[in-house]
XYZ file of C-alpha atoms in Angstrom:
773
model
C 79.664 239.264 -52.161
C 81.707 242.332 -53.134
C 78.709 244.685 -52.742
C 79.203 244.473 -49.003
C 82.803 245.529 -49.107
C 83.937 249.157 -48.683
C 84.576 251.208 -51.751
C 88.373 250.732 -51.069
C 88.088 247.198 -52.440
C 86.456 248.251 -55.701
C 89.560 248.287 -57.809
C 87.341 248.183 -60.912
C 86.653 251.908 -60.534
C 90.310 252.602 -60.942
C 90.488 250.410 -63.990
C 87.473 252.176 -65.552
C 89.090 255.577 -64.924
C 92.366 254.470 -66.424
C 90.706 253.054 -69.529
C 88.537 256.106 -69.983
C 91.274 258.692 -69.390
C 94.052 257.006 -71.280
C 95.885 260.200 -72.295
C 96.052 261.577 -68.753
C 97.178 258.245 -67.394
C 99.889 257.920 -70.026
C 101.149 261.456 -69.283
C 101.356 260.737 -65.553
C 103.205 257.467 -66.171
C 105.657 259.172 -68.583
C 106.503 261.922 -66.074
C 106.988 259.426 -63.275
C 109.161 257.141 -65.400
C 111.429 260.013 -66.355
C 111.743 261.067 -62.730
C 112.713 257.506 -61.699
C 115.165 257.255 -64.536
C 116.901 260.393 -63.269
C 116.956 258.782 -59.821
C 118.938 255.826 -61.110
C 121.287 258.073 -63.050
C 121.834 260.762 -60.392
C 119.244 261.238 -57.623
C 120.786 264.530 -56.547
C 119.436 266.172 -59.718
C 115.890 266.186 -58.214
C 116.714 265.298 -54.609
C 119.723 267.227 -53.232
C 121.674 265.536 -50.485
C 121.314 266.786 -46.916
C 124.217 267.296 -44.532
C 124.230 264.586 -41.911
C 124.042 265.647 -38.271
C 126.301 263.821 -35.933
C 124.514 262.185 -33.021
C 125.226 263.376 -29.539
C 127.576 261.137 -27.613
C 126.102 259.558 -24.534
C 127.863 259.160 -21.237
C 128.544 255.720 -19.836
C 125.514 254.284 -18.051
C 127.475 252.721 -15.202
C 129.657 254.670 -12.762
C 131.435 252.041 -10.739
C 135.115 251.995 -10.007
C 136.047 249.952 -13.046
C 134.142 252.104 -15.564
C 135.508 255.283 -14.019
C 139.005 254.057 -14.706
C 138.283 253.819 -18.396
C 137.660 257.569 -18.489
C 140.991 258.436 -16.908
C 143.305 260.750 -18.840
C 146.314 259.152 -20.553
C 149.488 260.583 -22.022
C 149.308 261.660 -25.669
C 150.868 258.468 -27.068
C 149.513 256.626 -30.109
C 149.586 252.912 -29.425
C 150.903 250.591 -32.086
C 148.257 248.553 -33.823
C 149.965 245.500 -35.300
C 146.845 243.890 -36.806
C 145.231 247.191 -37.924
C 145.316 248.621 -41.388
C 142.853 250.180 -43.806
C 144.125 247.780 -46.438
C 146.087 244.572 -46.077
C 148.350 243.662 -48.962
C 148.975 239.934 -48.732
C 152.322 238.904 -50.225
C 153.066 235.257 -50.892
C 156.535 233.865 -51.720
C 159.109 231.303 -50.620
C 161.922 233.796 -51.162
C 161.369 236.504 -48.533
C 164.544 235.433 -46.653
C 166.802 235.444 -49.694
C 168.831 238.351 -51.091
C 166.652 238.659 -54.202
C 163.395 238.223 -52.311
C 164.357 240.775 -49.659
C 165.134 243.322 -52.316
C 161.842 242.618 -54.106
C 159.618 243.019 -51.076
C 161.483 246.197 -50.005
C 160.941 247.634 -53.486
C 157.272 246.664 -53.312
C 156.873 248.517 -50.002
C 158.716 251.522 -51.378
C 156.397 251.537 -54.406
C 153.348 251.420 -52.098
C 154.668 254.309 -49.973
C 155.369 256.376 -53.058
C 151.631 256.516 -53.804
C 149.941 259.705 -52.630
C 147.070 257.858 -51.046
C 149.335 255.691 -48.908
C 150.218 257.264 -45.513
C 152.461 254.499 -44.247
C 153.057 250.759 -44.404
C 153.633 248.623 -41.312
C 155.365 245.377 -42.141
C 157.895 242.930 -40.791
C 160.862 245.260 -41.310
C 159.110 248.079 -39.404
C 157.911 246.051 -36.401
C 158.445 247.955 -33.072
C 161.567 247.153 -31.152
C 161.032 245.127 -27.987
C 163.722 246.978 -26.000
C 163.597 250.725 -25.372
C 167.405 250.860 -25.316
C 167.772 249.065 -28.666
C 168.240 250.858 -31.968
C 165.701 250.227 -34.778
C 167.070 247.347 -36.791
C 165.376 245.847 -39.866
C 164.538 242.166 -39.705
C 165.768 241.442 -43.239
C 169.559 241.576 -43.686
C 171.178 243.529 -46.475
C 171.562 241.921 -49.864
C 175.223 240.942 -49.399
C 174.466 239.018 -46.170
C 175.218 235.303 -46.124
C 172.475 232.624 -46.364
C 173.130 231.840 -42.723
C 172.272 235.409 -41.708
C 169.027 235.248 -43.733
C 168.111 231.950 -42.036
C 168.898 233.435 -38.646
C 166.720 236.475 -39.532
C 163.834 234.169 -40.352
C 164.149 232.386 -37.020
C 164.359 235.769 -35.238
C 161.274 237.062 -37.089
C 159.217 233.973 -36.228
C 160.274 234.185 -32.572
C 159.211 237.847 -32.372
C 155.625 237.959 -30.958
C 154.876 241.095 -32.984
C 155.902 239.386 -36.259
C 155.442 235.650 -36.071
C 151.749 234.799 -36.537
C 150.980 238.534 -36.809
C 152.792 239.908 -39.848
C 154.592 236.757 -40.998
C 152.941 233.300 -41.284
C 154.484 230.417 -39.293
C 155.797 228.885 -42.520
C 157.400 232.247 -43.458
C 155.668 232.165 -46.894
C 153.013 234.818 -46.344
C 153.739 238.404 -45.355
C 151.154 241.036 -44.439
C 151.712 244.685 -45.374
C 149.366 246.811 -43.254
C 148.606 249.933 -45.307
C 147.304 253.127 -43.710
C 145.376 255.236 -46.272
C 145.492 259.026 -46.526
C 141.891 259.697 -47.519
C 142.624 263.211 -48.773
C 144.193 261.653 -51.891
C 141.572 258.967 -52.565
C 139.505 259.859 -55.621
C 138.325 256.369 -56.705
C 137.678 252.969 -55.240
C 140.618 251.573 -57.203
C 142.967 253.825 -55.309
C 142.451 251.545 -52.235
C 142.558 248.249 -54.084
C 143.777 247.806 -57.684
C 146.265 250.659 -57.502
C 148.021 249.119 -54.484
C 148.300 245.685 -56.050
C 149.484 247.099 -59.377
C 152.165 249.227 -57.668
C 153.562 246.284 -55.769
C 153.392 244.073 -58.893
C 155.179 246.699 -60.985
C 157.979 246.911 -58.486
C 158.305 243.108 -58.603
C 158.908 243.305 -62.359
C 162.437 244.598 -61.595
C 163.201 241.206 -60.036
C 162.379 238.565 -62.694
C 163.976 235.801 -60.684
C 161.604 236.256 -57.702
C 158.236 234.477 -57.630
C 155.918 236.614 -55.490
C 152.203 237.375 -55.679
C 150.106 240.152 -54.134
C 146.447 240.357 -53.125
C 144.545 243.075 -51.315
C 141.924 242.592 -48.616
C 140.964 244.252 -45.345
C 138.057 246.384 -44.185
C 138.189 248.873 -47.023
C 138.701 246.401 -49.920
C 135.923 244.194 -48.580
C 133.526 247.198 -48.599
C 134.720 248.207 -52.061
C 134.343 244.676 -53.390
C 130.843 244.445 -52.034
C 129.828 247.829 -53.454
C 131.298 246.990 -56.881
C 129.538 243.659 -56.949
C 126.299 245.397 -55.972
C 126.544 247.867 -58.868
C 127.459 245.181 -61.345
C 124.731 242.771 -60.221
C 122.079 245.497 -60.208
C 122.255 245.949 -63.974
C 122.977 242.313 -64.794
C 120.087 240.842 -62.882
C 117.679 243.512 -64.039
C 118.389 242.379 -67.599
C 118.143 238.741 -66.646
C 114.835 239.298 -64.871
C 113.402 241.216 -67.836
C 114.601 238.624 -70.344
C 113.183 235.718 -68.336
C 109.819 237.471 -68.038
C 109.711 237.955 -71.808
C 110.812 234.433 -72.706
C 108.416 232.695 -70.301
C 105.532 234.977 -71.268
C 105.999 234.039 -74.924
C 106.153 230.316 -74.142
C 103.038 230.489 -71.982
C 100.875 232.837 -73.980
C 102.014 232.112 -77.542
C 101.089 235.679 -78.484
C 103.429 238.605 -78.967
C 100.998 241.307 -77.785
C 100.194 239.346 -74.601
C 103.874 238.902 -73.910
C 104.600 242.634 -74.316
C 101.681 243.749 -72.119
C 102.335 241.276 -69.307
C 106.062 241.952 -69.326
C 105.708 245.751 -69.361
C 104.019 245.895 -65.977
C 106.772 244.265 -63.901
C 109.499 245.916 -65.925
C 108.041 249.361 -65.172
C 107.512 248.333 -61.535
C 111.148 247.348 -61.119
C 112.394 250.452 -62.911
C 110.310 252.760 -60.738
C 111.323 250.970 -57.584
C 115.055 251.152 -58.213
C 114.778 254.842 -59.051
C 112.847 255.555 -55.852
C 115.314 253.553 -53.789
C 118.117 255.739 -55.102
C 116.227 258.852 -54.029
C 115.595 257.443 -50.551
C 119.222 256.281 -50.041
C 118.460 252.541 -49.969
C 120.395 251.697 -53.151
C 123.419 250.255 -51.298
C 121.540 247.544 -49.433
C 123.200 244.177 -50.381
C 119.903 242.541 -51.281
C 118.698 245.311 -53.594
C 121.084 244.662 -56.427
C 119.942 241.107 -57.174
C 116.986 240.015 -55.031
C 114.716 243.061 -55.349
C 114.700 243.355 -59.201
C 114.149 239.595 -59.670
C 111.653 239.391 -56.826
C 109.508 242.339 -58.013
C 109.738 241.296 -61.596
C 108.348 237.915 -60.698
C 105.693 239.223 -58.277
C 104.429 241.763 -60.838
C 104.499 239.153 -63.538
C 102.369 236.727 -61.595
C 99.637 239.336 -60.945
C 99.801 240.256 -64.613
C 99.425 236.609 -65.603
C 96.199 236.205 -63.539
C 94.761 239.296 -65.149
C 95.890 238.424 -68.654
C 94.414 234.892 -68.437
C 91.039 236.465 -67.777
C 91.420 239.089 -70.480
C 92.411 236.483 -73.053
C 89.479 234.302 -72.122
C 87.003 237.145 -72.586
C 88.591 238.298 -75.815
C 88.371 234.760 -77.139
C 84.652 234.839 -76.288
C 84.188 237.900 -78.500
C 84.457 240.870 -76.115
C 86.152 244.090 -77.201
C 89.562 244.874 -75.756
C 88.198 247.665 -73.534
C 85.296 245.623 -72.158
C 87.505 242.571 -71.559
C 89.950 244.698 -69.611
C 87.187 246.215 -67.471
C 85.520 242.873 -66.706
C 88.796 241.111 -65.976
C 89.734 243.791 -63.440
C 86.386 243.316 -61.738
C 86.904 239.546 -61.613
C 90.482 239.390 -60.381
C 91.042 242.936 -59.150
C 90.234 242.089 -55.558
C 92.562 239.088 -55.579
C 95.394 241.105 -57.101
C 94.849 243.866 -54.530
C 94.835 241.327 -51.715
C 97.990 239.629 -52.956
C 99.771 242.981 -53.087
C 98.526 243.843 -49.607
C 99.500 240.559 -48.022
C 102.839 240.498 -49.858
C 103.547 243.992 -48.570
C 102.563 242.858 -45.051
C 105.006 239.933 -45.288
C 107.789 242.210 -46.470
C 106.844 245.017 -44.108
C 107.209 242.771 -41.077
C 110.972 242.844 -41.698
C 110.876 246.486 -40.651
C 110.419 245.211 -37.088
C 113.821 243.438 -37.150
C 116.811 244.687 -35.148
C 119.357 244.468 -37.993
C 119.536 247.587 -40.104
C 120.082 245.752 -43.392
C 117.025 243.569 -42.731
C 114.875 246.590 -41.854
C 115.970 248.443 -44.980
C 115.281 245.371 -47.134
C 111.760 245.266 -45.665
C 111.207 248.946 -46.488
C 112.561 248.390 -50.033
C 110.297 245.430 -50.641
C 107.171 247.291 -49.468
C 108.063 250.209 -51.739
C 108.609 247.747 -54.592
C 105.319 245.936 -54.081
C 103.406 249.214 -54.103
C 105.214 250.401 -57.244
C 104.676 247.043 -58.962
C 100.943 246.965 -58.051
C 100.494 250.459 -59.437
C 102.246 249.347 -62.599
C 100.065 246.271 -62.985
C 96.758 248.100 -62.518
C 97.693 250.988 -64.807
C 99.927 249.551 -67.514
C 97.930 246.384 -68.300
C 94.451 248.054 -68.589
C 95.974 250.945 -70.530
C 97.792 248.582 -72.929
C 94.848 246.207 -73.366
C 92.550 249.123 -74.279
C 95.060 250.397 -76.781
C 95.763 249.080 -80.306
C 98.421 246.864 -78.724
C 95.653 244.855 -77.032
C 93.648 243.997 -80.119
C 95.191 240.522 -80.496
C 95.892 239.503 -76.899
C 93.746 236.389 -77.348
C 95.982 235.098 -80.092
C 97.092 231.576 -79.208
C 94.498 231.175 -76.446
C 93.900 227.584 -75.498
C 97.087 226.397 -77.152
C 99.747 227.119 -74.575
C 101.552 224.374 -72.715
C 99.560 224.804 -69.480
C 96.100 224.857 -71.052
C 96.843 221.826 -73.207
C 98.225 219.750 -70.342
C 96.132 220.920 -67.342
C 93.585 218.198 -67.971
C 96.278 215.611 -67.482
C 96.676 216.628 -63.843
C 92.984 216.748 -63.114
C 93.380 213.276 -61.648
C 95.003 215.057 -58.704
C 91.889 216.948 -57.723
C 89.739 213.834 -58.102
C 92.054 211.921 -55.811
C 92.082 214.725 -53.256
C 88.294 214.991 -53.241
C 87.882 211.235 -52.797
C 90.311 211.133 -49.842
C 89.739 214.608 -48.491
C 89.542 213.509 -44.811
C 92.955 211.731 -44.881
C 94.572 214.490 -46.975
C 93.282 217.335 -44.704
C 94.422 215.553 -41.521
C 97.806 214.771 -43.058
C 98.151 218.432 -44.170
C 97.640 219.714 -40.658
C 99.876 217.158 -38.951
C 102.688 217.396 -41.480
C 102.705 221.217 -41.321
C 102.854 221.231 -37.560
C 105.616 218.575 -37.504
C 107.728 220.368 -40.099
C 107.231 223.690 -38.284
C 108.406 222.130 -35.016
C 111.520 220.801 -36.724
C 112.200 224.187 -38.345
C 112.467 225.660 -34.861
C 115.648 223.569 -34.447
C 117.501 225.791 -36.903
C 120.384 227.663 -35.247
C 121.544 231.203 -36.201
C 124.858 232.161 -37.826
C 126.611 235.099 -39.498
C 129.716 235.599 -41.668
C 131.697 238.645 -42.786
C 131.840 237.560 -46.399
C 128.250 236.431 -46.843
C 127.496 239.249 -49.313
C 130.748 238.871 -51.222
C 131.678 236.809 -54.213
C 133.634 233.768 -53.074
C 135.912 234.276 -56.070
C 136.691 237.927 -55.380
C 140.256 238.923 -54.560
C 139.255 240.264 -51.141
C 137.429 237.068 -50.151
C 140.225 234.777 -51.317
C 142.883 236.845 -49.550
C 140.785 236.815 -46.387
C 140.462 233.035 -46.588
C 144.272 232.809 -46.921
C 144.768 234.981 -43.855
C 142.351 232.764 -41.958
C 144.392 229.728 -42.874
C 147.857 231.176 -42.285
C 147.311 233.577 -39.390
C 144.226 232.296 -37.636
C 142.015 235.099 -38.935
C 141.879 238.717 -39.930
C 139.184 239.917 -37.536
C 140.232 240.515 -33.915
C 138.578 240.331 -30.525
C 139.997 240.952 -27.069
C 139.752 240.208 -23.382
C 140.015 243.322 -21.261
C 141.614 242.899 -17.838
C 140.742 245.647 -15.302
C 141.835 245.960 -11.687
C 140.894 248.012 -8.675
C 142.731 251.031 -7.277
C 144.430 249.034 -4.535
C 146.310 246.987 -7.163
C 149.526 248.763 -8.208
C 150.410 248.966 -11.887
C 153.601 246.941 -11.203
C 151.831 244.283 -9.169
C 152.816 240.849 -10.309
C 149.174 239.706 -9.992
C 148.411 241.614 -13.178
C 150.983 239.599 -15.073
C 149.720 236.327 -13.610
C 146.100 237.164 -14.540
C 147.040 238.133 -18.068
C 149.079 234.908 -18.390
C 146.093 232.845 -17.326
C 143.900 234.589 -19.842
C 146.537 234.032 -22.508
C 146.729 230.303 -21.690
C 142.932 230.060 -21.788
C 142.825 231.551 -25.271
C 145.660 229.432 -26.591
C 143.797 226.307 -25.518
C 141.103 227.028 -28.159
C 142.009 225.836 -31.704
C 139.819 228.519 -33.374
C 141.569 231.346 -31.533
C 144.540 232.642 -33.446
C 147.790 234.012 -31.993
C 146.878 235.905 -28.796
C 149.030 238.940 -28.165
C 149.438 240.692 -24.747
C 151.984 241.990 -22.317
C 152.696 238.348 -21.482
C 153.931 237.890 -25.074
C 156.071 240.974 -24.878
C 157.565 240.116 -21.451
C 158.384 236.568 -22.625
C 160.239 237.968 -25.617
C 162.573 240.029 -23.402
C 165.824 238.543 -22.099
C 165.698 236.516 -18.881
C 163.571 233.832 -17.366
C 160.645 233.712 -14.950
C 156.857 233.982 -15.015
C 155.183 237.284 -16.037
C 154.171 237.936 -12.459
C 157.783 238.329 -11.399
C 158.815 240.312 -14.456
C 156.192 243.068 -14.622
C 158.832 245.723 -14.026
C 160.306 244.865 -17.438
C 157.334 246.604 -19.080
C 159.181 249.854 -18.468
C 161.796 248.727 -20.978
C 159.217 248.710 -23.770
C 158.594 251.727 -26.036
C 155.471 253.529 -24.808
C 153.536 253.166 -28.128
C 154.003 249.418 -27.994
C 153.339 248.992 -24.276
C 150.192 251.094 -24.328
C 148.684 248.971 -27.095
C 148.213 246.238 -24.468
C 148.700 247.934 -21.112
C 147.370 251.330 -19.936
C 148.199 251.779 -16.218
C 146.370 255.089 -15.850
C 143.132 253.363 -16.788
C 144.055 250.195 -14.957
C 143.463 248.168 -18.128
C 145.394 245.388 -19.964
C 144.276 243.704 -23.161
C 144.775 240.300 -24.670
C 144.132 240.565 -28.412
C 143.273 237.482 -30.476
C 142.512 236.666 -34.112
C 139.213 235.113 -35.359
C 138.510 233.290 -38.624
C 135.515 233.982 -40.899
C 134.022 230.490 -40.469
C 130.634 231.681 -39.193
C 130.050 233.269 -35.826
C 127.989 230.229 -34.706
C 131.196 228.158 -34.742
C 132.587 230.490 -32.126
C 129.563 230.205 -29.888
C 130.863 227.218 -27.849
C 134.360 228.746 -27.932
C 133.168 232.078 -26.470
C 131.054 230.249 -23.873
C 134.110 228.216 -22.693
C 136.189 231.382 -22.660
C 133.619 233.236 -20.547
C 133.387 230.327 -18.157
C 137.224 230.288 -17.887
C 137.278 234.016 -17.294
C 134.820 233.649 -14.488
C 136.990 230.979 -12.906
C 140.048 233.287 -13.120
C 138.008 236.176 -11.724
C 136.978 234.123 -8.716
C 140.659 233.497 -7.962
C 141.436 237.181 -8.370
C 138.491 239.184 -6.912
C 140.156 242.550 -7.541
C 139.976 242.011 -11.284
C 137.221 242.233 -13.848
C 137.557 240.240 -17.078
C 135.430 240.872 -20.164
C 135.320 239.335 -23.598
C 134.796 242.115 -26.183
C 134.950 242.913 -29.885
C 132.576 243.204 -32.842
C 132.541 239.441 -33.385
C 131.607 238.894 -29.734
C 128.808 241.446 -30.062
C 127.497 239.635 -33.133
C 127.591 236.356 -31.233
C 125.708 237.831 -28.265
C 123.113 239.271 -30.611
C 122.674 236.166 -32.719
C 119.510 235.273 -30.754
C 118.004 238.373 -32.342
C 118.024 236.601 -35.673
C 115.675 233.958 -34.270
C 113.665 236.631 -32.473
C 113.462 238.703 -35.686
C 112.334 235.676 -37.659
C 109.712 234.559 -35.134
C 108.428 238.102 -34.606
C 108.350 238.948 -38.342
C 106.634 235.723 -39.347
C 104.294 235.786 -36.353
C 103.285 239.400 -37.005
C 102.881 238.879 -40.755
C 100.867 235.685 -40.281
C 98.438 237.240 -37.778
C 97.914 240.335 -39.903
C 97.394 238.267 -43.072
C 94.960 236.021 -41.202
C 93.060 239.079 -39.943
C 92.960 240.629 -43.458
C 91.703 237.421 -45.088
C 89.120 236.848 -42.351
C 87.830 240.414 -42.804
C 87.812 240.380 -46.623
C 86.156 237.004 -46.914
C 83.935 237.745 -43.912
C 84.699 234.227 -42.644
C 86.753 233.149 -39.631
C 86.611 229.610 -41.032
C 88.290 230.508 -44.283
C 90.850 232.565 -42.422
C 91.827 229.577 -40.322
C 91.835 227.233 -43.315
C 94.224 229.533 -45.180
C 96.791 229.219 -42.395
C 97.830 225.631 -43.379
C 98.671 226.211 -47.054
C 100.394 229.463 -46.122
C 102.566 227.969 -43.375
C 103.348 224.630 -45.069
C 105.786 226.114 -47.681
C 107.765 227.824 -44.949
C 107.842 224.767 -42.723
C 108.947 222.603 -45.631
C 111.744 225.015 -46.604
C 112.925 225.225 -42.978
C 112.945 221.461 -42.710
C 115.059 221.085 -45.868
C 117.506 223.693 -44.564
C 117.762 221.736 -41.324
C 118.335 218.416 -43.078
C 120.939 220.007 -45.340
C 122.834 221.176 -42.244
C 122.317 224.902 -42.960
C 122.096 227.631 -40.372
C 119.599 230.389 -39.847
C 121.280 233.541 -41.158
C 120.201 237.100 -41.785
C 119.392 236.248 -45.371
C 117.204 233.360 -44.106
C 115.133 235.784 -42.056
C 114.519 237.905 -45.132
C 113.784 234.904 -47.333
C 111.302 233.298 -44.924
C 109.298 236.533 -44.554
C 109.396 237.352 -48.227
C 108.313 233.846 -49.161
C 105.348 234.058 -46.812
C 104.195 237.158 -48.678
C 104.579 235.348 -52.002
C 103.162 232.000 -50.880
C 99.864 233.531 -49.728
C 99.228 234.953 -53.223
C 98.133 231.626 -54.726
C 95.911 230.898 -51.711
C 94.169 234.254 -52.173
C 93.435 233.649 -55.844
C 92.138 230.138 -55.086
C 89.930 231.276 -52.205
C 88.583 234.320 -54.135
C 87.566 232.156 -57.063
C 86.145 229.566 -54.670
C 83.798 232.155 -53.144
C 82.665 233.188 -56.617
C 82.046 229.629 -57.817
C 79.904 228.834 -54.740
C 77.307 231.260 -56.048
C 76.594 229.158 -59.127
C 77.939 225.644 -58.450
C 75.376 222.988 -57.386
C 77.580 222.049 -54.416
C 80.948 222.754 -52.786
C 82.663 219.800 -54.422
C 81.771 221.023 -57.917
C 82.876 224.534 -56.931
C 86.339 223.163 -55.995
C 86.563 221.349 -59.367
C 85.752 224.568 -61.218
C 88.312 226.522 -59.203
C 90.976 223.920 -59.959
C 90.350 224.206 -63.680
C 89.738 227.950 -63.696
C 92.652 229.019 -61.534
C 94.998 226.098 -62.089
C 96.363 227.520 -65.325
C 97.364 230.814 -63.706
C 98.701 229.074 -60.599
C 100.962 226.793 -62.588
C 102.065 229.675 -64.802
C 102.930 231.941 -61.924
C 104.782 229.121 -60.118
C 106.860 228.405 -63.256
C 107.576 232.143 -63.630
C 108.642 232.537 -60.028
C 110.826 229.462 -59.934
C 112.595 230.337 -63.169
C 112.948 233.957 -62.004
C 114.433 233.032 -58.675
C 116.697 230.542 -60.440
C 118.466 233.497 -62.107
C 119.727 234.561 -58.688
C 121.365 231.147 -58.321
C 123.862 232.452 -60.905
C 124.987 235.149 -58.494
C 128.514 234.847 -57.131
C 127.330 236.025 -53.722
C 126.519 233.291 -51.221
C 123.585 235.204 -49.647
C 121.939 235.620 -53.059
C 122.139 231.899 -53.798
C 120.696 230.996 -50.407
C 117.835 233.441 -50.902
C 117.071 232.102 -54.371
C 117.187 228.417 -53.249
C 114.812 229.159 -50.362
C 112.480 231.053 -52.700
C 112.337 228.128 -55.146
C 111.645 225.600 -52.374
C 108.945 227.775 -50.871
C 107.150 228.602 -54.107
C 107.191 224.961 -55.278
C 105.798 223.864 -51.920
C 103.150 226.583 -52.117
C 101.812 225.237 -55.399
C 101.539 221.740 -53.882
C 99.733 223.155 -50.825
C 97.259 225.136 -52.875
C 96.410 222.411 -55.349
C 96.373 219.479 -52.894
C 96.061 220.607 -49.284
C 93.723 223.588 -49.741
C 91.022 221.674 -51.735
C 90.988 218.923 -49.124
C 90.694 221.449 -46.271
C 87.869 223.280 -48.052
C 86.046 219.975 -48.742
C 86.426 218.908 -45.119
C 85.737 222.112 -43.188
C 84.281 224.861 -45.389
C 81.328 223.655 -47.480
C 78.319 223.857 -45.245
C 79.195 227.127 -43.588
C 80.461 228.861 -46.721
C 77.400 227.744 -48.761
C 75.143 229.327 -46.157
C 77.124 232.529 -46.121
C 77.120 232.882 -49.913
C 73.354 232.133 -50.059
C 72.772 235.135 -47.746
C 74.646 237.539 -50.027
């Protein structure tokens, strides 16, 4: 059969060259390994960084009256940002409004501002005044004030729209210190996280009678926490992956030399890949620290297992180490090459996704598969032809799989007796599960890549609970030229928007000119009190009202509960905004913010998944059809390849899980892995048809011949993915769980469904094709 294939498929030539020119191959591998090691240590040694070029800014695409107003010049006034800060120090205490507690929090703020890297701290005592004629007055009274004054200060703070629900929680037990960082003085990640908490805690030590705790979160600490977790997990899970490979190899092969040879290939593949990713600038991708090392270690190990099973068999039959390596490459080389190709196709389809992290992960996986395949086809033949490979057959026939495989032979006999029912059930069940998988709905969270136990994540959860969220979104209110900046209609529209937002439980503490006007002395609706805006300090007013641009804003807080939870909320808000707009035709209302953008783009997760899976499936089908020169076998392979994905999607649906970015990656990656077993089964099936008296006997031989390797590789992959379940990052655990489900389902599909489908649809045609070769 292989004589008709192009020379590209003759992997045996490469193996012969490697075995014959061992010294040259070893030298090349040594140089490459050193280069990749330098990449992990410091890639700039061999790959200097290039200066980034800033992209050219584009003009607005629209040029109507509303958009033109947004480009109007405004006075040079910096608006106050109440909910903005590079770092948020979360202080918790029941004593803020006591003499001792007030002194303690003031000392903590002073300690923060004494740090070189802290530019300023916005907190309750520095909240902007609501009256331009008023003098700045701290919220907290002096230490010698009476308890009644402290109680009155608390009530005044909670009634202030810039403090209550914004900087001070409604129960007055949580206070937010919004820290602005001076980046010129930042030399280490800890300067933006640990140093701030330690400074505040050290100041608190001067007040032993005050119980107060500090945590840091915010945009910068979240990024730092993620990066630190990435670096820590990269090393930890590399070691876990390597250790698992060694332990399982020893249990399965019962021979030290076999263990070392099989484990070396994936270890080198992972090492080379991580070094190359550092050179290419992909090292910071959140999936690379845990998923890529474990994934490649397991993928490389499975190809190595298939090859080593053949080598051990031939060595046990009396062949020399060199001849056994050559012959085994000829027998399983095509299957290994195809598994690497189809796995790379599955991973590579992620490069078509819209999300940058998903695309990068796809690139990284393709690079990893190539590196791992090169490692397998060079390291294993080289090692087996060396003195290390003299005793690779030690323990052959005595491992757990070989000794117990005969006990599950009843499975293949049952399948062959009931192949019609099993084949029909396989097709119908796969289609039904796939249809139900399509019911999965997309979702995204800010803290998906973070450890749930990290300080930043816990502080963020506390802010969600006490303040209605850390992340903000806004409704922009724009009006036409004929509407004056003091027109009461502006106040009435903003009030309606504010009421609309407050009617939603998941929307936290809206803040607008309506809030500011209501806090000023006097009564009446915002529409009749618009002129009072002139009493507000310009930095405060312009945070929510810019008359030159004919824009007002209503800012709201959002919790990190998954953007899908906000889908119905945003839809109701947009419907309500349209109703308001119809009553006020001179106004345009728009829901905006990063969270809103993520919600509007959520459909892309589904599109990315469908497009990636569809593209990968079609390409894999085309490759298998071409390689096996059989449209029939290509179609048959679709069922065992799609069943694992459909089963995994169904379990996610039943478990009430959503379709997230990590799910898109996991589904596509698992397709690339699931097809590997199918390829090994079909390749061996085509070979057995040449000598077997009939197709049924060929399937029996394949089950016995390939079953050992299939069970071994499945065990390796499941145990390998299980290590990622130990990760403290939610995305890593989801990925690992989906991988385990998919790989387990793939073994069932290849040992039960595929034999039945071959027995039902392939025998006559495939026997004729093989007879012609």
